[in-house]
Amino acid sequence: MWDTIDNVTKELKGFHPGTQVEVEEFRVRMLGRKGVLTRLFDEFRNVDPAGKKELGKKLNLLKNQIQETLNEHKERLSRTETGKSRTEDMTKPADLLNAGSRHPIAIVQREILDIFRKMGFSVEEGPEIEDDWHVFSALNFAPDHPARDMQDTFFINNDSDNPVLLRTHTSSVQVRTMEKQKPPIRVVCPGRVFRNEAISARAHCIFHQVEGLYIDENVSFADLKQSILIFVREMFGSSARIRLRPSYFPFTEPSAEVDMNCNICGGAGCNICKNTGWLEIMGAGMVDPNVLKASGIDPEKHTGFAFGMGVERIAMLKWQVRDLRHYFENDVRFLEQFQSGLL
Ligand code: PHE
């Protein structure tokens, strides 16, 4: 028996398998049901009591050594096997880096601007920190208009006659454009706006707008309606329809709220359109003569239309996202669903 033990010990030292199959074969040959060790343990039962203790120790030790050696080789081989497939073909192109994706709001904003660019509008931007004049006064807001309330607007400095505040709409950029350009004016003004509102699935205190302004001689309400219809059909497909409801804004007269037929239920009525078949998508109207005057444009000579929409709202309708907060949480699992081809 001692000879066999010596042989196994030697074999174990020289054992250097190249594959998992060899490891398994060795295990079966040593520890399997008919394995060398199993046989040794069988023989051990009949051994003379005198040498039994020492032999027993030796056998147990050997069994443990075999088991450890098998485990080590198993692990080593599994490590090199994965390593192997990585280093094998050095000419393989590298794994692509995850380059990320454009934010869904940026994708939709671009689409909106592209549609209006095709209609001859150019893009104007302006400051997010504004003054009362450009956000309210020049736009014909009465001195006691509720939008000027702290409940609706974030003020930075409310001490002077012309308070500093975060713009509540990008109509301020339209005022700045009218102040520096002579008609014809055709601009779209994208940007972030701020309102003191509780955050919910349908509202946020920060969101994005695209507002538009067209001023020239003889600009009519029909021009406004047709421009919006073209926009909606480009954005949502040629079967989209619009309807205009009378509304009120201090800076337009007449004013309208624009609805689009619900693209979720197709007009049959659902919880998104509150069973009306219509969804509100923007405000619009003919620029009030007071607004033109305040920016140095002669309302006897020029007329214009203006409109303004929330980008988050358009994006929600386009992708049927039901909770606006997803757009602000920046969870990559949400964001990476909106791939727009090349970044
Ligand atoms: N400025 C308005 C708003 O923020 C939208 C609007 C723009 C309405 C132009 C009419 C004309 O809600």
Short mmCIF file of C-alpha atoms and ligand atoms in Angstrom, two decimals:
data_model
loop_
_atom_site.label_atom_id
_atom_site.label_comp_id
_atom_site.label_asym_id
_atom_site.label_seq_id
_atom_site.Cartn_x
_atom_site.Cartn_y
_atom_site.Cartn_z
CA MET A 1 0.00 0.00 0.00
CA TRP A 2 2.79 2.39 0.85
CA ASP A 3 4.17 1.93 -2.68
CA THR A 4 0.87 2.91 -4.21
CA ILE A 5 0.69 5.91 -1.90
CA ASP A 6 4.19 7.00 -2.96
CA ASN A 7 3.33 6.59 -6.63
CA VAL A 8 0.15 8.62 -6.28
CA THR A 9 2.05 11.35 -4.37
CA LYS A 10 4.63 11.53 -7.16
CA GLU A 11 1.99 11.55 -9.87
CA LEU A 12 0.17 14.33 -8.07
CA LYS A 13 3.31 16.47 -8.01
CA GLY A 14 3.86 16.03 -11.73
CA PHE A 15 0.20 16.53 -12.60
CA HIS A 16 -0.19 19.58 -14.83
CA PRO A 17 -3.38 19.35 -16.90
CA GLY A 18 -3.95 21.53 -19.96
CA THR A 19 -7.72 21.16 -20.10
CA GLN A 20 -10.68 20.72 -17.80
CA VAL A 21 -11.23 17.28 -19.37
CA GLU A 22 -7.84 16.12 -18.06
CA VAL A 23 -8.74 17.41 -14.60
CA GLU A 24 -11.98 15.44 -14.65
CA GLU A 25 -10.25 12.27 -15.90
CA PHE A 26 -7.72 12.52 -13.09
CA ARG A 27 -10.48 13.01 -10.54
CA VAL A 28 -12.31 9.89 -11.72
CA ARG A 29 -9.10 7.84 -11.76
CA MET A 30 -8.22 8.85 -8.19
CA LEU A 31 -11.47 9.56 -6.35
CA GLY A 32 -14.07 7.86 -8.55
CA ARG A 33 -16.02 4.78 -7.40
CA LYS A 34 -13.33 2.47 -8.78
CA GLY A 35 -10.56 5.02 -8.23
CA VAL A 36 -7.10 4.39 -6.76
CA LEU A 37 -7.88 6.15 -3.48
CA THR A 38 -11.21 4.39 -3.13
CA ARG A 39 -9.43 1.07 -3.51
CA LEU A 40 -6.78 2.08 -0.96
CA PHE A 41 -9.49 2.96 1.56
CA ASP A 42 -11.08 -0.48 0.92
CA GLU A 43 -7.78 -2.24 1.55
CA PHE A 44 -7.23 -0.06 4.62
CA ARG A 45 -10.10 -1.85 6.42
CA ASN A 46 -8.10 -5.10 6.50
CA VAL A 47 -4.79 -3.59 7.58
CA ASP A 48 -3.02 -4.82 10.68
CA PRO A 49 -4.06 -2.62 13.70
CA ALA A 50 -0.45 -1.77 14.50
CA GLY A 51 0.16 0.40 11.43
CA LYS A 52 -3.44 1.51 11.00
CA LYS A 53 -3.20 4.90 12.67
CA GLU A 54 -0.27 6.17 10.63
CA LEU A 55 -1.62 4.78 7.37
CA GLY A 56 -5.05 6.30 8.02
CA LYS A 57 -3.54 9.73 8.55
CA LYS A 58 -1.49 9.41 5.38
CA LEU A 59 -4.51 8.31 3.32
CA ASN A 60 -6.68 11.21 4.53
CA LEU A 61 -3.89 13.66 3.87
CA LEU A 62 -3.42 12.33 0.36
CA LYS A 63 -7.13 12.52 -0.37
CA ASN A 64 -7.19 16.17 0.73
CA GLN A 65 -4.11 16.98 -1.35
CA ILE A 66 -5.70 15.45 -4.44
CA GLN A 67 -8.90 17.41 -3.90
CA GLU A 68 -6.99 20.70 -3.42
CA THR A 69 -4.83 20.10 -6.47
CA LEU A 70 -7.92 19.39 -8.57
CA ASN A 71 -9.59 22.60 -7.36
CA GLU A 72 -6.52 24.71 -8.08
CA HIS A 73 -6.19 23.43 -11.64
CA LYS A 74 -9.89 23.80 -12.26
CA GLU A 75 -9.79 27.44 -11.25
CA ARG A 76 -6.58 28.19 -13.12
CA LEU A 77 -7.97 26.70 -16.32
CA SER A 78 -11.28 28.53 -16.11
CA ARG A 79 -9.36 31.78 -15.69
CA THR A 80 -7.08 31.21 -18.65
CA GLU A 81 -9.91 29.98 -20.82
CA THR A 82 -11.71 33.36 -20.67
CA GLY A 83 -8.37 35.13 -20.92
CA LYS A 84 -7.56 33.08 -23.97
CA SER A 85 -10.62 34.11 -26.00
CA ARG A 86 -9.79 37.75 -25.30
CA THR A 87 -6.17 37.65 -26.33
CA GLU A 88 -6.42 35.06 -29.07
CA ASP A 89 -7.20 37.34 -32.01
CA MET A 90 -5.19 40.49 -31.68
CA THR A 91 -6.55 41.85 -34.97
CA LYS A 92 -10.16 41.86 -33.76
CA PRO A 93 -11.67 45.37 -33.57
CA ALA A 94 -12.07 46.68 -30.03
CA ASP A 95 -15.42 46.55 -28.24
CA LEU A 96 -17.43 49.68 -29.03
CA LEU A 97 -17.44 52.29 -26.31
CA ASN A 98 -20.88 53.16 -25.04
CA ALA A 99 -21.09 56.68 -26.42
CA GLY A 100 -24.41 57.48 -24.74
CA SER A 101 -27.37 59.01 -26.49
CA ARG A 102 -28.91 62.40 -26.97
CA HIS A 103 -31.46 63.42 -24.34
CA PRO A 104 -35.04 62.91 -25.58
CA ILE A 105 -35.87 66.57 -24.93
CA ALA A 106 -32.90 67.63 -27.05
CA ILE A 107 -34.00 65.25 -29.83
CA VAL A 108 -37.53 66.67 -29.93
CA GLN A 109 -36.36 70.27 -29.61
CA ARG A 110 -34.13 69.75 -32.63
CA GLU A 111 -36.97 68.22 -34.61
CA ILE A 112 -39.24 71.16 -33.79
CA LEU A 113 -36.58 73.68 -34.80
CA ASP A 114 -35.80 71.80 -38.02
CA ILE A 115 -39.45 71.91 -39.08
CA PHE A 116 -39.64 75.67 -38.55
CA ARG A 117 -36.26 76.22 -40.20
CA LYS A 118 -37.71 74.61 -43.31
CA MET A 119 -40.50 77.22 -43.17
CA GLY A 120 -37.94 80.04 -43.10
CA PHE A 121 -37.67 80.68 -39.36
CA SER A 122 -34.27 81.26 -37.78
CA VAL A 123 -33.32 80.34 -34.23
CA GLU A 124 -32.80 82.99 -31.54
CA GLU A 125 -31.73 82.41 -27.96
CA GLY A 126 -31.65 84.69 -24.93
CA PRO A 127 -30.80 84.78 -21.22
CA GLU A 128 -32.52 82.57 -18.62
CA ILE A 129 -32.04 85.26 -15.98
CA GLU A 130 -34.23 88.09 -17.23
CA ASP A 131 -35.79 91.33 -16.11
CA ASP A 132 -39.43 92.25 -15.64
CA TRP A 133 -39.47 94.32 -18.82
CA HIS A 134 -38.65 91.48 -21.22
CA VAL A 135 -40.76 88.82 -19.47
CA PHE A 136 -43.80 90.89 -18.49
CA SER A 137 -44.03 94.64 -19.13
CA ALA A 138 -43.05 94.67 -22.81
CA LEU A 139 -45.55 91.84 -23.31
CA ASN A 140 -48.48 93.90 -22.07
CA PHE A 141 -48.86 92.22 -18.66
CA ALA A 142 -50.81 94.52 -16.31
CA PRO A 143 -48.84 95.68 -13.24
CA ASP A 144 -51.01 93.51 -10.99
CA HIS A 145 -51.03 90.41 -13.24
CA PRO A 146 -50.88 87.21 -11.12
CA ALA A 147 -47.85 85.87 -13.06
CA ARG A 148 -45.85 88.63 -11.35
CA ASP A 149 -46.67 86.98 -8.04
CA MET A 150 -43.99 85.15 -6.06
CA GLN A 151 -46.27 82.10 -6.20
CA ASP A 152 -45.79 81.84 -9.95
CA THR A 153 -42.38 83.32 -10.68
CA PHE A 154 -38.92 82.83 -9.17
CA PHE A 155 -37.53 86.28 -8.36
CA ILE A 156 -33.83 86.88 -7.87
CA ASN A 157 -34.14 90.51 -6.89
CA ASN A 158 -37.57 92.01 -6.40
CA ASP A 159 -36.48 95.37 -4.98
CA SER A 160 -36.29 97.65 -7.99
CA ASP A 161 -38.82 98.85 -10.59
CA ASN A 162 -37.43 96.28 -13.00
CA PRO A 163 -37.02 93.10 -10.90
CA VAL A 164 -34.55 90.37 -11.90
CA LEU A 165 -36.17 86.95 -12.30
CA LEU A 166 -35.98 83.57 -14.02
CA ARG A 167 -37.89 83.80 -17.29
CA THR A 168 -41.28 82.07 -17.20
CA HIS A 169 -41.46 81.79 -20.98
CA THR A 170 -39.18 82.38 -23.94
CA SER A 171 -41.45 85.18 -25.19
CA SER A 172 -38.74 87.35 -23.61
CA VAL A 173 -36.43 86.33 -26.46
CA GLN A 174 -39.07 87.48 -28.95
CA VAL A 175 -39.08 90.90 -27.28
CA ARG A 176 -35.29 91.06 -27.48
CA THR A 177 -35.46 90.10 -31.17
CA MET A 178 -38.07 92.79 -31.94
CA GLU A 179 -35.89 95.35 -30.15
CA LYS A 180 -32.89 94.65 -32.32
CA GLN A 181 -34.36 93.55 -35.69
CA LYS A 182 -36.67 95.28 -38.14
CA PRO A 183 -39.52 93.33 -39.79
CA PRO A 184 -39.81 90.97 -41.51
CA ILE A 185 -38.99 88.87 -38.46
CA ARG A 186 -39.32 85.10 -38.43
CA VAL A 187 -37.80 83.44 -35.37
CA VAL A 188 -38.19 80.41 -33.12
CA CYS A 189 -36.89 80.70 -29.56
CA PRO A 190 -35.99 77.49 -27.74
CA GLY A 191 -34.92 77.38 -24.13
CA ARG A 192 -35.42 76.54 -20.50
CA VAL A 193 -38.11 78.30 -18.53
CA PHE A 194 -38.91 78.38 -14.83
CA ARG A 195 -42.19 78.48 -12.96
CA ASN A 196 -42.88 78.20 -9.26
CA GLU A 197 -44.98 75.02 -9.53
CA ALA A 198 -45.28 71.82 -7.53
CA ILE A 199 -43.58 68.93 -9.35
CA SER A 200 -45.96 66.20 -10.55
CA ALA A 201 -46.44 63.78 -13.46
CA ARG A 202 -47.78 66.66 -15.58
CA ALA A 203 -45.87 69.72 -14.29
CA HIS A 204 -42.31 70.69 -13.39
CA CYS A 205 -40.75 73.91 -12.16
CA ILE A 206 -38.19 73.77 -14.99
CA PHE A 207 -39.14 72.87 -18.53
CA HIS A 208 -38.38 73.74 -22.14
CA GLN A 209 -40.27 75.80 -24.64
CA VAL A 210 -40.09 76.64 -28.29
CA GLU A 211 -41.89 79.87 -29.04
CA GLY A 212 -42.26 81.39 -32.50
CA LEU A 213 -42.81 84.88 -33.89
CA TYR A 214 -43.56 86.09 -37.40
CA ILE A 215 -43.91 89.81 -38.12
CA ASP A 216 -44.34 91.35 -41.54
CA GLU A 217 -46.89 93.33 -43.52
CA ASN A 218 -50.26 91.60 -43.82
CA VAL A 219 -49.53 88.59 -41.61
CA SER A 220 -52.93 87.07 -40.90
CA PHE A 221 -54.56 84.60 -38.56
CA ALA A 222 -54.85 82.23 -41.53
CA ASP A 223 -51.04 82.26 -41.80
CA LEU A 224 -50.83 81.32 -38.13
CA LYS A 225 -53.27 78.46 -38.52
CA GLN A 226 -51.58 77.07 -41.61
CA SER A 227 -48.08 77.30 -40.10
CA ILE A 228 -49.20 75.38 -37.02
CA LEU A 229 -50.98 72.77 -39.13
CA ILE A 230 -47.84 72.21 -41.20
CA PHE A 231 -45.78 71.88 -38.02
CA VAL A 232 -48.17 69.37 -36.44
CA ARG A 233 -48.30 67.23 -39.58
CA GLU A 234 -44.52 67.20 -39.91
CA MET A 235 -44.18 66.23 -36.27
CA PHE A 236 -47.01 63.72 -35.82
CA GLY A 237 -47.85 62.54 -39.33
CA SER A 238 -50.04 63.70 -42.18
CA SER A 239 -53.30 62.54 -40.60
CA ALA A 240 -52.88 64.93 -37.63
CA ARG A 241 -55.60 67.55 -37.26
CA ILE A 242 -55.81 70.72 -35.17
CA ARG A 243 -58.54 72.83 -33.66
CA LEU A 244 -58.29 76.30 -32.15
CA ARG A 245 -60.18 77.38 -29.04
CA PRO A 246 -60.51 81.05 -28.03
CA SER A 247 -58.22 81.90 -25.13
CA TYR A 248 -56.46 84.82 -23.50
CA PHE A 249 -52.84 85.96 -23.29
CA PRO A 250 -51.86 89.56 -22.48
CA PHE A 251 -49.52 89.67 -25.50
CA THR A 252 -51.83 88.36 -28.24
CA GLU A 253 -55.23 89.43 -29.54
CA PRO A 254 -57.08 87.36 -30.57
CA SER A 255 -55.56 84.43 -28.66
CA ALA A 256 -56.10 80.72 -29.03
CA GLU A 257 -55.28 77.43 -27.40
CA VAL A 258 -54.29 74.86 -30.06
CA ASP A 259 -55.45 71.25 -29.73
CA MET A 260 -54.34 68.24 -31.76
CA ASN A 261 -56.43 65.10 -32.28
CA CYS A 262 -55.32 62.52 -29.70
CA ASN A 263 -52.66 60.30 -31.28
CA ILE A 264 -52.96 57.77 -28.47
CA CYS A 265 -56.61 56.71 -28.86
CA GLY A 266 -57.08 58.12 -32.36
CA GLY A 267 -59.94 60.29 -31.16
CA ALA A 268 -61.99 57.52 -29.52
CA GLY A 269 -61.28 58.92 -26.05
CA CYS A 270 -58.71 57.79 -23.46
CA ASN A 271 -57.37 58.93 -20.10
CA ILE A 272 -54.58 60.98 -21.71
CA CYS A 273 -57.03 63.16 -23.67
CA LYS A 274 -59.56 62.94 -20.82
CA ASN A 275 -62.02 61.29 -23.21
CA THR A 276 -62.27 64.37 -25.41
CA GLY A 277 -60.23 63.02 -28.34
CA TRP A 278 -58.15 66.25 -28.29
CA LEU A 279 -54.86 67.24 -26.66
CA GLU A 280 -53.74 70.77 -25.94
CA ILE A 281 -50.34 71.39 -27.51
CA MET A 282 -49.69 75.14 -27.57
CA GLY A 283 -50.86 78.71 -27.09
CA ALA A 284 -50.96 81.13 -30.01
CA GLY A 285 -52.39 84.38 -31.32
CA MET A 286 -51.90 87.63 -33.22
CA VAL A 287 -49.31 89.86 -31.56
CA ASP A 288 -51.07 92.60 -29.57
CA PRO A 289 -50.44 96.13 -31.04
CA ASN A 290 -49.22 97.23 -27.58
CA VAL A 291 -46.44 94.63 -27.74
CA LEU A 292 -45.32 95.81 -31.17
CA LYS A 293 -45.32 99.43 -29.96
CA ALA A 294 -43.32 98.59 -26.82
CA SER A 295 -40.56 97.13 -29.03
CA GLY A 296 -40.55 100.01 -31.50
CA ILE A 297 -42.54 98.38 -34.33
CA ASP A 298 -45.36 100.35 -35.99
CA PRO A 299 -48.62 98.36 -35.49
CA GLU A 300 -50.28 100.38 -38.28
CA LYS A 301 -47.81 98.97 -40.74
CA HIS A 302 -46.99 95.55 -39.34
CA THR A 303 -48.88 92.61 -37.94
CA GLY A 304 -47.61 89.32 -36.61
CA PHE A 305 -48.42 86.02 -35.04
CA ALA A 306 -46.82 84.22 -32.12
CA PHE A 307 -47.07 80.76 -30.64
CA GLY A 308 -45.46 78.86 -27.81
CA MET A 309 -45.25 75.18 -26.91
CA GLY A 310 -43.75 73.02 -24.17
CA VAL A 311 -41.10 70.64 -25.52
CA GLU A 312 -41.73 68.07 -22.74
CA ARG A 313 -45.38 67.97 -23.70
CA ILE A 314 -44.63 67.38 -27.38
CA ALA A 315 -42.11 64.69 -26.38
CA MET A 316 -44.67 63.01 -24.10
CA LEU A 317 -47.17 62.84 -26.95
CA LYS A 318 -44.59 61.68 -29.46
CA TRP A 319 -43.36 58.81 -27.29
CA GLN A 320 -46.42 58.37 -25.10
CA VAL A 321 -44.45 58.91 -21.92
CA ARG A 322 -46.96 59.32 -19.13
CA ASP A 323 -44.80 60.93 -16.44
CA LEU A 324 -42.87 64.09 -17.22
CA ARG A 325 -40.49 63.51 -14.31
CA HIS A 326 -38.68 60.79 -16.29
CA TYR A 327 -37.18 63.55 -18.42
CA PHE A 328 -35.44 65.11 -15.42
CA GLU A 329 -34.26 62.08 -13.45
CA ASN A 330 -31.58 61.11 -15.96
CA ASP A 331 -31.93 57.39 -15.40
CA VAL A 332 -29.87 55.89 -18.25
CA ARG A 333 -32.29 52.97 -18.58
CA PHE A 334 -34.91 55.53 -19.64
CA LEU A 335 -32.60 57.78 -21.64
CA GLU A 336 -30.89 55.12 -23.76
CA GLN A 337 -34.21 54.17 -25.37
CA PHE A 338 -34.10 57.36 -27.42
CA GLN A 339 -31.36 56.78 -29.96
CA SER A 340 -31.40 59.27 -32.78
CA GLY A 341 -28.83 57.86 -35.13
CA LEU A 342 -25.65 59.92 -35.18
CA LEU A 343 -25.14 62.09 -32.14
N1 PHE B 1 -45.89 82.47 -23.70
C1 PHE B 1 -47.00 81.58 -23.59
C2 PHE B 1 -46.76 80.61 -22.44
O1 PHE B 1 -45.70 80.55 -21.92
C3 PHE B 1 -47.25 80.79 -24.84
C4 PHE B 1 -47.67 81.67 -25.98
C5 PHE B 1 -46.74 82.21 -26.83
C6 PHE B 1 -49.00 81.94 -26.20
C7 PHE B 1 -47.12 83.00 -27.88
C8 PHE B 1 -49.39 82.73 -27.24
C9 PHE B 1 -48.46 83.26 -28.08
O2 PHE B 1 -47.66 79.92 -22.06
#
